[in-house]
CSV table of C-alpha atoms and ligand atoms in Angstrom, one decimal:
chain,number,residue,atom,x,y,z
A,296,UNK,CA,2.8,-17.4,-15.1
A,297,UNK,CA,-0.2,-17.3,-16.9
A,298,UNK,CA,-2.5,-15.3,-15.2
A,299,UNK,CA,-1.9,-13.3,-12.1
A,300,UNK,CA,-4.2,-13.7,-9.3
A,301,UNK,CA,-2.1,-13.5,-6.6
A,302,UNK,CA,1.6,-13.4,-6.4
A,303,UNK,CA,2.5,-16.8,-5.3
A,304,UNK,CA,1.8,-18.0,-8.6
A,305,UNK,CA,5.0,-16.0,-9.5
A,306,UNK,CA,8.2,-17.9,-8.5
A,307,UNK,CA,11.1,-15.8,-7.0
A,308,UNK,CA,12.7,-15.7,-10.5
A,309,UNK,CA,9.9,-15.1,-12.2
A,310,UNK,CA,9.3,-11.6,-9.8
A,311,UNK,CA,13.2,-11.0,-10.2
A,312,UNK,CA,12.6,-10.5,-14.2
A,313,UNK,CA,9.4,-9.0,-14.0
A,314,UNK,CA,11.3,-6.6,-11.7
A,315,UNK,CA,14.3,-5.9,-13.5
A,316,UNK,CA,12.0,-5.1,-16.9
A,317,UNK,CA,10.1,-2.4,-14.8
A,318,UNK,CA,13.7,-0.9,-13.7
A,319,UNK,CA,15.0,-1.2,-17.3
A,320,UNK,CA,11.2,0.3,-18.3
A,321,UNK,CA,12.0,3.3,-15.9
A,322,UNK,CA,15.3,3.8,-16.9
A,323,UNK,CA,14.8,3.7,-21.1
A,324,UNK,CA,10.9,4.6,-21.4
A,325,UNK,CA,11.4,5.4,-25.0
A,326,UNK,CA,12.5,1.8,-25.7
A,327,UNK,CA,9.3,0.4,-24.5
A,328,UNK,CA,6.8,2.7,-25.9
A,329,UNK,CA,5.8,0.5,-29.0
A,330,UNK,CA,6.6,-2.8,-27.6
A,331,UNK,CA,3.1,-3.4,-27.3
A,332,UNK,CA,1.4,-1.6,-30.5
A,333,UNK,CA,-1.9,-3.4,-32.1
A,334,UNK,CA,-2.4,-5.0,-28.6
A,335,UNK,CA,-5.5,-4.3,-26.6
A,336,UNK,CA,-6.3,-4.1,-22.8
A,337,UNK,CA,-9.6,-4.4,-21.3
A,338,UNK,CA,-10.0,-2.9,-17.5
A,339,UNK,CA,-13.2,-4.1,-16.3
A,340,UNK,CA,-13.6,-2.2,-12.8
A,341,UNK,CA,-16.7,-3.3,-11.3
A,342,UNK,CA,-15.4,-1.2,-8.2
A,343,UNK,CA,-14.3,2.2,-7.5
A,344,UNK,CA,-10.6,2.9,-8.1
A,345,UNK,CA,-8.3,5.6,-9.2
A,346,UNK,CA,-4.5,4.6,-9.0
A,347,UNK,CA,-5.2,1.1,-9.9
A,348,UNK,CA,-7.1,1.9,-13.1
A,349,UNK,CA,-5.8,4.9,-14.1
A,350,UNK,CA,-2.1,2.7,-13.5
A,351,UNK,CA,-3.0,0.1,-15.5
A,352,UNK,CA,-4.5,2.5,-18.3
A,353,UNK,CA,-1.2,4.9,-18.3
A,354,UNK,CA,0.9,1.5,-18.1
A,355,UNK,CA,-0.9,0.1,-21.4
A,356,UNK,CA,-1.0,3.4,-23.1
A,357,UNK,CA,2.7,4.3,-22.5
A,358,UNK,CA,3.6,0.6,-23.8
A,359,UNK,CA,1.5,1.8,-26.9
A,360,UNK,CA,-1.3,-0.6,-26.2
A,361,UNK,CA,-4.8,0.6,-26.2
A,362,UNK,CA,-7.1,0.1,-23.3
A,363,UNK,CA,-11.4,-0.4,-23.3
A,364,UNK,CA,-13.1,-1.1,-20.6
A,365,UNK,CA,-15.7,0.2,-18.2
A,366,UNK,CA,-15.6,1.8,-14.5
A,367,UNK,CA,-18.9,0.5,-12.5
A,368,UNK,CA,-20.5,-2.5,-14.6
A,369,UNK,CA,-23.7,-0.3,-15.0
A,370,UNK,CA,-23.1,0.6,-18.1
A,371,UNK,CA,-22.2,-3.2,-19.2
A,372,UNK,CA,-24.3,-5.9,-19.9
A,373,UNK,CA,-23.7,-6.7,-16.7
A,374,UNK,CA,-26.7,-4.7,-15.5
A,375,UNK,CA,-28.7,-6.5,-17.2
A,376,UNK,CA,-28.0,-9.9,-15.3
A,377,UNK,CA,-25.3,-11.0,-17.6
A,378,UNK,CA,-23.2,-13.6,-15.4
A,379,UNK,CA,-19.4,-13.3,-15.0
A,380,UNK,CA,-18.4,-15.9,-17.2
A,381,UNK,CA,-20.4,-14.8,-20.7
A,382,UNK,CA,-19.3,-11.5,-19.8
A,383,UNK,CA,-15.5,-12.7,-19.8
A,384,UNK,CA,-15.2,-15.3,-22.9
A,385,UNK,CA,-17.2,-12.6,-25.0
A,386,UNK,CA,-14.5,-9.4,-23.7
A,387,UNK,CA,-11.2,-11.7,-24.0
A,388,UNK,CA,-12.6,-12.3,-28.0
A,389,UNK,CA,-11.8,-9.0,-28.3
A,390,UNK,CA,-8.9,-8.4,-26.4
A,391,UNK,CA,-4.8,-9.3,-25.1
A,392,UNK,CA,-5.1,-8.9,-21.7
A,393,UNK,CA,-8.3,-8.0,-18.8
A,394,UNK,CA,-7.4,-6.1,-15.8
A,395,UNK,CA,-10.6,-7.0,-13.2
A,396,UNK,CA,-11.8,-5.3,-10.1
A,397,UNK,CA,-14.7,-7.0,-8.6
A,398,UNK,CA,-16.6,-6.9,-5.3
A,399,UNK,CA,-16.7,-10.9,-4.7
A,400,UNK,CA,-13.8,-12.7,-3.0
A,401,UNK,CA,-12.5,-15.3,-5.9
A,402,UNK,CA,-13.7,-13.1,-8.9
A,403,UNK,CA,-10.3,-13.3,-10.9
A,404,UNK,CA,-10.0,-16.9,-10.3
A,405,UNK,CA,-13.5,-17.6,-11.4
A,406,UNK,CA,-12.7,-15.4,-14.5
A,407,UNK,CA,-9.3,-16.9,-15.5
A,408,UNK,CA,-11.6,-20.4,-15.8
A,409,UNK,CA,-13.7,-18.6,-18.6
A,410,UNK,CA,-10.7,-16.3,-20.7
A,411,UNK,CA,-8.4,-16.9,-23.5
A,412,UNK,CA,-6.5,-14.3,-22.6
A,413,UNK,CA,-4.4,-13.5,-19.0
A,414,UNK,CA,-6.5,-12.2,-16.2
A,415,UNK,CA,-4.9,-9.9,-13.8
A,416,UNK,CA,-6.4,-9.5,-10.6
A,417,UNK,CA,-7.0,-5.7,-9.4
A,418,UNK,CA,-8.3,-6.8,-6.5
A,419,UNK,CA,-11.7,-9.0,-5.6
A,420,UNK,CA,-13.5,-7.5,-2.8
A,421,UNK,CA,-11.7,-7.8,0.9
A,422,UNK,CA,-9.6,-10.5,-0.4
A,423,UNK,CA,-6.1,-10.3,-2.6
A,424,UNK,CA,-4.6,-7.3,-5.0
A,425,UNK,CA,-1.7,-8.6,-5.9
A,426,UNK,CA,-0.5,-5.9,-8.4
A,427,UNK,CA,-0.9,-3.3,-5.4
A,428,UNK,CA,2.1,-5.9,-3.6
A,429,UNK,CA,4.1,-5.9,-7.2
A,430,UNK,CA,3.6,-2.3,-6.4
A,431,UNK,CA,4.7,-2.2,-2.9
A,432,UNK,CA,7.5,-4.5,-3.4
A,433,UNK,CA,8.8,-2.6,-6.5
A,434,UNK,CA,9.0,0.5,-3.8
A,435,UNK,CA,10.7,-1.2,-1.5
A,436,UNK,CA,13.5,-2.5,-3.5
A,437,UNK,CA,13.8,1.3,-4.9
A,438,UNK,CA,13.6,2.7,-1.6
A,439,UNK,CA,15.3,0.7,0.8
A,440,UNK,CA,17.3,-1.7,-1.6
A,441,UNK,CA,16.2,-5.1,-0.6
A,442,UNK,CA,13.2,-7.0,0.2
A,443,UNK,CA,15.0,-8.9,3.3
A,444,UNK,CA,15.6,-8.9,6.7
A,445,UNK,CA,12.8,-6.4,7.0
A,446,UNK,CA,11.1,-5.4,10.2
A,447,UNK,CA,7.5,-4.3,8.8
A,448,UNK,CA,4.8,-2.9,10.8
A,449,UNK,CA,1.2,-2.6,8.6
A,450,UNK,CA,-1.5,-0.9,10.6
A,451,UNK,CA,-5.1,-0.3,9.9
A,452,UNK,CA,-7.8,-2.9,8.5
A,453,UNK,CA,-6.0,-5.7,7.9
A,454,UNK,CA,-9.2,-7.9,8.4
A,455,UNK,CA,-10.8,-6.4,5.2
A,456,UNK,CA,-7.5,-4.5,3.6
A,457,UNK,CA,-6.6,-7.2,0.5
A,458,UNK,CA,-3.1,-5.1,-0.3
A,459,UNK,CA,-2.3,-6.5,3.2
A,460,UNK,CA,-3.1,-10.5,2.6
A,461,UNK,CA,-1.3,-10.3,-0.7
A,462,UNK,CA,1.4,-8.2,0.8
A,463,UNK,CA,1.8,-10.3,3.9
A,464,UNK,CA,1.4,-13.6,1.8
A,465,UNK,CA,4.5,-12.4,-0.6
A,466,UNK,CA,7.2,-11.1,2.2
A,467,UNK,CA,6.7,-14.4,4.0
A,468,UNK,CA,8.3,-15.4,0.8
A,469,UNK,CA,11.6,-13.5,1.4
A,470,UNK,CA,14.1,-14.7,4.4
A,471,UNK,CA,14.2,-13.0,7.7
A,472,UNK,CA,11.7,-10.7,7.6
A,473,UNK,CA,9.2,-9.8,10.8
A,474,UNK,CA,5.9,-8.6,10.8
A,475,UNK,CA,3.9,-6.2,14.1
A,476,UNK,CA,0.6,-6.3,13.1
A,477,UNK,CA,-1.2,-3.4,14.5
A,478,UNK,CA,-5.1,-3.4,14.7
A,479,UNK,CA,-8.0,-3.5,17.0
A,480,UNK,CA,-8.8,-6.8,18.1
A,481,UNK,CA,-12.0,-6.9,15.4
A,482,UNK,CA,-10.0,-5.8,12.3
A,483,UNK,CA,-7.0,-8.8,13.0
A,484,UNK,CA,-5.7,-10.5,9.8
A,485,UNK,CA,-7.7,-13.5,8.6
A,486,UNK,CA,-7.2,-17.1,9.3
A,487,UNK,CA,-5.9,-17.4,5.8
A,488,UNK,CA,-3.4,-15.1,6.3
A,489,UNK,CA,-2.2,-15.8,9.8
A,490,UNK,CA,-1.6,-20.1,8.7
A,491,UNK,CA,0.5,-18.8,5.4
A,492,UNK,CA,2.6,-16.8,8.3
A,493,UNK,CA,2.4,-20.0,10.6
A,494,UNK,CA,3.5,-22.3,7.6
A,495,UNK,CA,6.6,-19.7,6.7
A,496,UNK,CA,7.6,-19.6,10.5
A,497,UNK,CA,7.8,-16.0,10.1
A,498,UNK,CA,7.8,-14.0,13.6
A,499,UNK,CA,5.3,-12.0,13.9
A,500,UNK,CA,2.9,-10.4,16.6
A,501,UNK,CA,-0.1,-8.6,17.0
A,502,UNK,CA,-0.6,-5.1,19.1
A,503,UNK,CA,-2.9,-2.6,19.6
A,504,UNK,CA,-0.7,0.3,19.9
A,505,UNK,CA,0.8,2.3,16.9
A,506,UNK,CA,3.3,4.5,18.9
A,507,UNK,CA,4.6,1.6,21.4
A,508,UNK,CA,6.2,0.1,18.4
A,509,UNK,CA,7.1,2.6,16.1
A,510,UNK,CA,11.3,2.7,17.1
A,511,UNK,CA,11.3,-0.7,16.1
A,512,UNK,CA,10.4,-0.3,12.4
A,513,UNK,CA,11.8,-0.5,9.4
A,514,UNK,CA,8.4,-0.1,7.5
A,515,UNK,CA,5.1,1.1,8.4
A,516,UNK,CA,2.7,0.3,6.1
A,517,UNK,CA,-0.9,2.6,6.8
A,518,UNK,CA,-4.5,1.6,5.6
A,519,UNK,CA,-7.4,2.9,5.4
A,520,UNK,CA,-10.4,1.4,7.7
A,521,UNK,CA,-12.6,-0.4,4.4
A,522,UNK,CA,-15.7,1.4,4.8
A,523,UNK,CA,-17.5,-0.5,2.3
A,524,UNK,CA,-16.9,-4.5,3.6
A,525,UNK,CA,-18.6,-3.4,7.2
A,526,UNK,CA,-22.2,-4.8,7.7
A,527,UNK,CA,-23.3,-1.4,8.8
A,528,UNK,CA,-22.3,2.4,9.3
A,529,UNK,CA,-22.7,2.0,12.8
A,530,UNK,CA,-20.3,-0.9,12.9
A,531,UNK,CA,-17.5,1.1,10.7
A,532,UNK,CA,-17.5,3.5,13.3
A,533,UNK,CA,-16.7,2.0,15.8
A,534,UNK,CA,-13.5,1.6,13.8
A,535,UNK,CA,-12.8,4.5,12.5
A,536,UNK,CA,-10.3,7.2,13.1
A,537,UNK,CA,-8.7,4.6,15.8
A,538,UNK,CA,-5.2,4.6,14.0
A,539,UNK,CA,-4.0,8.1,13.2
A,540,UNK,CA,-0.3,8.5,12.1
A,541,UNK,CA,0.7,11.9,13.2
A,542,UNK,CA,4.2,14.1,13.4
A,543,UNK,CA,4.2,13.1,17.5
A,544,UNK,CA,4.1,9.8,16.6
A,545,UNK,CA,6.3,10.0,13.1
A,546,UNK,CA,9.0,11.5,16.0
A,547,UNK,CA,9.1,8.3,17.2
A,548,UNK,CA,10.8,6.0,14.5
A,549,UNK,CA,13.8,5.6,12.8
A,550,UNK,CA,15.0,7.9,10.8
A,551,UNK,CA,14.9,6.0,7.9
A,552,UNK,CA,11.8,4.3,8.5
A,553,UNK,CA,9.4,3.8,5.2
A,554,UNK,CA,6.0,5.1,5.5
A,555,UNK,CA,4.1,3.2,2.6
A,556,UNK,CA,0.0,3.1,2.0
A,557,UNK,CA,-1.9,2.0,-0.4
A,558,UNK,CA,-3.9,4.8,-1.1
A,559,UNK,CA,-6.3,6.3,-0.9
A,560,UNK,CA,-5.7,7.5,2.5
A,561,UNK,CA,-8.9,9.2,4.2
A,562,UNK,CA,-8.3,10.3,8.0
A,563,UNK,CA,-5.2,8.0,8.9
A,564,UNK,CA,-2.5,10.2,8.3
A,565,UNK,CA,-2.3,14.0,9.3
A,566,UNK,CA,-1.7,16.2,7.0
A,567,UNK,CA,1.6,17.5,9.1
A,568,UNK,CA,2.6,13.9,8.7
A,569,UNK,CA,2.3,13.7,5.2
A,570,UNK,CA,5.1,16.4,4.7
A,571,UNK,CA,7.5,14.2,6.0
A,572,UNK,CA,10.0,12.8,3.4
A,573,UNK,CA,10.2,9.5,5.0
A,574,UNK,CA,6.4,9.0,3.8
A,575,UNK,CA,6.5,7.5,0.2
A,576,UNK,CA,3.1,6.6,-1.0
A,577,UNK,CA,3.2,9.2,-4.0
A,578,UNK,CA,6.5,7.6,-5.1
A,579,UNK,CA,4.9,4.4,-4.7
A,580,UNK,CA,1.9,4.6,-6.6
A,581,UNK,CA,4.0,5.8,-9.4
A,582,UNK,CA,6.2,2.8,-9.3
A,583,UNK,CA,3.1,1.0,-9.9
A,584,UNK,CA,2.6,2.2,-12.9
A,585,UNK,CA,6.1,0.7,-13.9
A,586,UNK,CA,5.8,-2.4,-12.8
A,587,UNK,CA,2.3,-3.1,-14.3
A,588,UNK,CA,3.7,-1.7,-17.7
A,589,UNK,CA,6.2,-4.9,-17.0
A,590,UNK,CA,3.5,-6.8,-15.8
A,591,UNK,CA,1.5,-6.6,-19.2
A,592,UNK,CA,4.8,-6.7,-21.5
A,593,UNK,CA,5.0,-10.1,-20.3
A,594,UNK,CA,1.5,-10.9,-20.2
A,595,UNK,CA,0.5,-9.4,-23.3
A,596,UNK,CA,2.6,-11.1,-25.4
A,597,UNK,CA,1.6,-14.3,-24.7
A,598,UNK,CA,-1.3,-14.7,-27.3
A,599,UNK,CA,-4.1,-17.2,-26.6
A,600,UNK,CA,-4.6,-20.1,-25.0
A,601,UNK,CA,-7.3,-22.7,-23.2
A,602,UNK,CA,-8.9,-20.9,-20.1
A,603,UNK,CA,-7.1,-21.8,-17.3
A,604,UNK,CA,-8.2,-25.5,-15.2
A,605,UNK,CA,-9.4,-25.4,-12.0
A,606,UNK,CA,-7.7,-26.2,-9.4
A,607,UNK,CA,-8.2,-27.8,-5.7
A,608,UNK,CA,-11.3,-30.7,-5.4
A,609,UNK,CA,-14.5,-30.6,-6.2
A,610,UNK,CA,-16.7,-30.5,-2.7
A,611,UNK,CA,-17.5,-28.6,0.0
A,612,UNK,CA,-20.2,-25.6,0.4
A,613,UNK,CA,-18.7,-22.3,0.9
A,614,UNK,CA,-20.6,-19.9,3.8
A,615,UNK,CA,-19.4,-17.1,2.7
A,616,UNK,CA,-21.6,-14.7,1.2
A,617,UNK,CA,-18.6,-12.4,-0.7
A,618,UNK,CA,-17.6,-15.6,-2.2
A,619,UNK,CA,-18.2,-15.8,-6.0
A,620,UNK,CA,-19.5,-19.3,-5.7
A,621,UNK,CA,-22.5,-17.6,-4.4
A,622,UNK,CA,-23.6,-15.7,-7.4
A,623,UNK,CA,-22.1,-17.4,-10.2
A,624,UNK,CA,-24.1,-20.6,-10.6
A,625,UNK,CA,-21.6,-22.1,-13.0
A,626,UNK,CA,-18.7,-22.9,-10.2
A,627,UNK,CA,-18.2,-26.0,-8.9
A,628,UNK,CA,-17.8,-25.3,-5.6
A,629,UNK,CA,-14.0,-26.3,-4.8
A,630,UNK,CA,-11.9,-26.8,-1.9
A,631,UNK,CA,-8.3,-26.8,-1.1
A,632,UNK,CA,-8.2,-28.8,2.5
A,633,UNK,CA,-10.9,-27.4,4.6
A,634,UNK,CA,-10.7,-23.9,2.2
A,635,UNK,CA,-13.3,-22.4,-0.7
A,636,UNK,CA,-11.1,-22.4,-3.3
A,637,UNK,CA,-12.0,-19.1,-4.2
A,638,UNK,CA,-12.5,-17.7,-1.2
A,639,UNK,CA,-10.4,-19.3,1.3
A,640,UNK,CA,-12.3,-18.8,3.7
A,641,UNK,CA,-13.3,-22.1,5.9
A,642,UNK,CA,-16.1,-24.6,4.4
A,643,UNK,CA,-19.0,-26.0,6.0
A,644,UNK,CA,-18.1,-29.7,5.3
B,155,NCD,C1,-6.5,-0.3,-2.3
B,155,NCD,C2,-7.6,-1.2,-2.7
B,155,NCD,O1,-8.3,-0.9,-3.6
B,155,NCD,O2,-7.7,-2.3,-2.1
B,155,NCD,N1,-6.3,0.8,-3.1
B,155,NCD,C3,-5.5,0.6,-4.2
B,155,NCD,O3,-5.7,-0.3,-5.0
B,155,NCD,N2,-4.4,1.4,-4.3
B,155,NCD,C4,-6.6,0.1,-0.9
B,155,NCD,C5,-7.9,0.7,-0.4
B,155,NCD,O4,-8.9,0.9,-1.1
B,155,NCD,O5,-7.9,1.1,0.8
């Protein structure tokens, strides 16, 4: 693995190490905490974050790493109409690594085509954050002890919420697990999404109501309605506050069910709820950390090479307007089967 832009370009073996260096990172922190001296991180955050960035920027630092970088690109270059691809070759000149958040579905791939050095994807707008699943899946081995067999409930946005594509798209990955997809009928999981669960045979359905299904959890994994992908206000609420997890509703499941969330959390879980110690999204966002310190171990030490090849066919005109193809005038436009390759999101052909 080269690059990470989402985690099916990590084999099973490859997660296996990357998960047993964030254990053996957690255990002997001391041993780790020059393994990465004289290297350099860059976290360009074009979009508002805390854990991810502040993650990322603890991980480097406590690997003894340094990090630069900017949060909101208007203070870059960027506002002054620089494209995506100057703005990358130039920052990988400088640095080991880049850490990217950025509004456009496809940004991290379109910036691994232009770097030197690995690209991590912190998310590109409604689309994939794969480190938030390293994150996720990191918890669940530490909380529950396995990654199989799993019956996993994710509620909320999961038309817009990336952690859940990426999320979905890696436990497919690992046998027997199910999936209850809870959501109004305009927030449903992508087509994108929903083939990768066709394609792995995975069982899964999709329901309206939070506390019909609750007993039958093993998981339940909250988000937050994404405010900032709807068209209008008016539209958002007509979503929001739909899905609230409270203690009537926490009575309802298993006694060791896993509450997880990405964070942040605005309105969807009570703050009675939150007291209860089977909800574990402070635990997990510290994991993160952990794993994204093993995460840029590996990646760091890589050194330079050729920007990465595109992949897929060159045809097709991509519709969506969130796709990078639309802004960055440099991209072929691509296609995997009828799919942008950026995007994934259905081409006019
Ligand atoms: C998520 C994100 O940015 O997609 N947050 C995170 O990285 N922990 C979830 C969200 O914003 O709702």
């Amino acid at each position: 693995m080269r690059h990470l832009i989402d985690f099916d370009q990590m084999s099973l073996s490859e997660w296996d190490s990357l998960y047993r260096l964030a254990e053996d990172i957690m255990n002997r922190p001391a041993a780790y905490q020059d393994s990465c001296r004289g290297k350099l991180v860059a976290t360009l955050f074009y979009e508002p974050s805390t854990r991810t960035q502040f993650s990322f920027q603890a991980a480097a630092m406590r690997l003894g790493a340094q990090v630069i970088g900017f949060s909101g690109a208007g203070g870059s270059s960027v506002a002054k109409g620089e494209n995506l691809k100057d703005t990358i070759r130039t920052v990988a000149g400088y640095v080991d690594a880049i850490v990217m958040r950025h509004p456009s579905e496809g940004a991290a791939l379109a910036a691994s085509l232009a770097s030197e050095v690995p690209v991590v994807n912190a998310g590109d707008g409604g689309h994939l954050h794969p480190t938030q699943t390293l994150t996720d899946l990191t918890t669940l081995m530490k909380e529950r002890g396995t990654l199989e067999g799993l019956t996993v409930g994710i509620c909320g946005d999961l038309k817009n919420g990336r952690t859940v594509h990426s999320l979905l798209k890696a436990l497919v990955r690992f046998p027997n697990n199910r999936f209850v997809l809870i959501s109004t009928a305009n927030l449903r999981i992508p087509a994108y999404v929903r083939e990768v669960l066709e394609a792995a045979g995975a069982p899964f359905e999709e329901v309206t109501d939070l506390a019909a299904v609750m007993d039958r959890l093993d998981v339940l994994y909250m988000t937050r309605i994404q405010r900032e992908r709807f068209e209008s206000e008016e539209a958002y609420k007509k979503e929001a506050g739909i899905y609230v997890l409270d203690k009537r509703k926490l009575d309802l499941g298993k006694r060791d069910l896993l509450v997880l969330h990405p964070l942040p959390k605005v309105d969807e879980i009570t703050h009675e709820a939150d007291a209860d110690p089977r909800c574990r999204y402070f635990e997990q966002a510290r994991y993160g950390m952990f794993i994204r310190m093993a995460l840029l171990h590996t990646l760091m030490l890589q050194g330079r090479a050729a920007p990465a090849e595109a992949g897929g066919e060159v045809g097709g005109s991509c519709r969506n307007p969130r796709c990078i193809t639309a802004t960055e005038d440099w991209l072929d436009a691509r296609r995997i089967g009828d799919r942008c390759l950026y995007c994934e999101k259905e081409l006019a052909l």
